[in-house]
Amino acid sequence: MPTGVAIRDAREQLFDAAERVLLRAGPSALTSRSVTTEAGCAKGVLHRHFADFDDFLAELVRNRITLLDARAAVLYDAAGTGTVADNLTEVLRDLFGSVAVAIVGLITSRDDLRARLRRTTPAGIPILTEAAAAIAAYLTAERALGRITADADVDTLAPTLIGTGHMLFADRKATPPEAATVHRVVTAVVAGVVTRPGTPNR
């Protein structure tokens, strides 16, 4: 294994390597050595960029939350287009079809990591908390457009959708649910608040 290789975008390469290990073998297999071996670099490279391994993991989660922000902007901009159920189905499949489920498992398995993440996500589970906020913002926009009812409780609907989505995708070793399955569940969750075209928003 090379020991003195200059790595372009070393932080991102280490993050990507950690995700591959996490998806392949789960949180218990994630160590500084497994990450640097996967990235093809010396172990010292990780410690040059991060204070310790928990610092690396915390930055990995925060980095993925930043990527989630970009998805949240796309979802928000989708308000008023397509159907509410279609838009929510797409974002849940995008969120949970990625590394999010594995990262949630990582967070819940490491006490020190959770403690560090409390500085930026003081409540709930990082990634899921931010995803719920993104869905709540989207539903708020749809409510303003009259596509869901004026009395729709978006702050309850959003975590309900996140929790339901997590349950559908929780088994990372199983085949992910089909789009039709996710859509059916989403439709059931929002059925009581989605308005029909031409129906007054109550």
PDB file of C-alpha atoms in Angstrom, residues 95-162:
ATOM      1  CA  LEU A  95     -32.753   9.535   0.204  1.00  0.00           C
ATOM      2  CA  PHE A  96     -33.059   5.942   1.351  1.00  0.00           C
ATOM      3  CA  GLY A  97     -31.792   4.389  -1.852  1.00  0.00           C
ATOM      4  CA  SER A  98     -28.464   6.090  -1.174  1.00  0.00           C
ATOM      5  CA  VAL A  99     -26.157   5.622   1.784  1.00  0.00           C
ATOM      6  CA  ALA A 100     -28.545   7.261   4.266  1.00  0.00           C
ATOM      7  CA  VAL A 101     -29.808   4.034   5.839  1.00  0.00           C
ATOM      8  CA  ALA A 102     -26.259   2.818   6.415  1.00  0.00           C
ATOM      9  CA  ILE A 103     -25.242   6.162   7.922  1.00  0.00           C
ATOM     10  CA  VAL A 104     -28.216   6.057  10.294  1.00  0.00           C
ATOM     11  CA  GLY A 105     -27.012   2.633  11.425  1.00  0.00           C
ATOM     12  CA  LEU A 106     -23.542   4.064  11.950  1.00  0.00           C
ATOM     13  CA  ILE A 107     -24.860   6.962  14.044  1.00  0.00           C
ATOM     14  CA  THR A 108     -27.008   4.774  16.257  1.00  0.00           C
ATOM     15  CA  SER A 109     -24.144   2.335  16.878  1.00  0.00           C
ATOM     16  CA  ARG A 110     -21.583   4.894  18.113  1.00  0.00           C
ATOM     17  CA  ASP A 111     -22.245   6.926  21.272  1.00  0.00           C
ATOM     18  CA  ASP A 112     -19.243   9.239  20.795  1.00  0.00           C
ATOM     19  CA  LEU A 113     -20.291  10.014  17.234  1.00  0.00           C
ATOM     20  CA  ARG A 114     -23.823  10.909  18.326  1.00  0.00           C
ATOM     21  CA  ALA A 115     -22.424  13.201  21.014  1.00  0.00           C
ATOM     22  CA  ARG A 116     -20.309  15.075  18.479  1.00  0.00           C
ATOM     23  CA  LEU A 117     -23.193  15.417  16.050  1.00  0.00           C
ATOM     24  CA  ARG A 118     -25.383  16.955  18.763  1.00  0.00           C
ATOM     25  CA  ARG A 119     -23.435  20.173  18.196  1.00  0.00           C
ATOM     26  CA  THR A 120     -25.033  20.598  14.765  1.00  0.00           C
ATOM     27  CA  THR A 121     -28.140  18.401  15.085  1.00  0.00           C
ATOM     28  CA  PRO A 122     -29.242  18.850  18.717  1.00  0.00           C
ATOM     29  CA  ALA A 123     -32.422  16.787  18.361  1.00  0.00           C
ATOM     30  CA  GLY A 124     -33.389  13.640  16.479  1.00  0.00           C
ATOM     31  CA  ILE A 125     -31.133  11.532  14.273  1.00  0.00           C
ATOM     32  CA  PRO A 126     -28.809  13.422  11.900  1.00  0.00           C
ATOM     33  CA  ILE A 127     -29.690  12.925   8.229  1.00  0.00           C
ATOM     34  CA  LEU A 128     -33.260  11.921   9.132  1.00  0.00           C
ATOM     35  CA  THR A 129     -33.872  15.167  11.035  1.00  0.00           C
ATOM     36  CA  GLU A 130     -32.641  17.264   8.112  1.00  0.00           C
ATOM     37  CA  ALA A 131     -34.615  15.151   5.637  1.00  0.00           C
ATOM     38  CA  ALA A 132     -37.795  15.651   7.657  1.00  0.00           C
ATOM     39  CA  ALA A 133     -37.182  19.413   7.685  1.00  0.00           C
ATOM     40  CA  ALA A 134     -36.771  19.377   3.899  1.00  0.00           C
ATOM     41  CA  ILE A 135     -40.046  17.495   3.425  1.00  0.00           C
ATOM     42  CA  ALA A 136     -41.836  19.837   5.844  1.00  0.00           C
ATOM     43  CA  ALA A 137     -40.609  22.835   3.835  1.00  0.00           C
ATOM     44  CA  TYR A 138     -41.831  21.214   0.618  1.00  0.00           C
ATOM     45  CA  LEU A 139     -45.237  20.419   2.102  1.00  0.00           C
ATOM     46  CA  THR A 140     -45.506  23.968   3.409  1.00  0.00           C
ATOM     47  CA  ALA A 141     -44.935  25.227  -0.132  1.00  0.00           C
ATOM     48  CA  GLU A 142     -47.568  22.842  -1.488  1.00  0.00           C
ATOM     49  CA  ARG A 143     -49.991  24.009   1.208  1.00  0.00           C
ATOM     50  CA  ALA A 144     -49.441  27.622   0.157  1.00  0.00           C
ATOM     51  CA  LEU A 145     -50.244  26.602  -3.420  1.00  0.00           C
ATOM     52  CA  GLY A 146     -53.452  24.888  -2.309  1.00  0.00           C
ATOM     53  CA  ARG A 147     -52.332  21.415  -3.370  1.00  0.00           C
ATOM     54  CA  ILE A 148     -52.681  20.157   0.187  1.00  0.00           C
ATOM     55  CA  THR A 149     -55.265  21.343   2.684  1.00  0.00           C
ATOM     56  CA  ALA A 150     -54.755  24.512   4.692  1.00  0.00           C
ATOM     57  CA  ASP A 151     -55.048  22.576   7.956  1.00  0.00           C
ATOM     58  CA  ALA A 152     -52.479  19.924   6.948  1.00  0.00           C
ATOM     59  CA  ASP A 153     -50.061  19.326   9.834  1.00  0.00           C
ATOM     60  CA  VAL A 154     -46.813  19.308   7.872  1.00  0.00           C
ATOM     61  CA  ASP A 155     -44.705  18.991  11.024  1.00  0.00           C
ATOM     62  CA  THR A 156     -46.362  15.645  11.714  1.00  0.00           C
ATOM     63  CA  LEU A 157     -46.588  14.456   8.122  1.00  0.00           C
ATOM     64  CA  ALA A 158     -42.886  15.012   7.416  1.00  0.00           C
ATOM     65  CA  PRO A 159     -41.461  12.749  10.169  1.00  0.00           C
ATOM     66  CA  THR A 160     -44.224  10.228   9.464  1.00  0.00           C
ATOM     67  CA  LEU A 161     -43.020   9.988   5.862  1.00  0.00           C
ATOM     68  CA  ILE A 162     -39.381   9.743   6.973  1.00  0.00           C
TER      69      ILE A 162
END
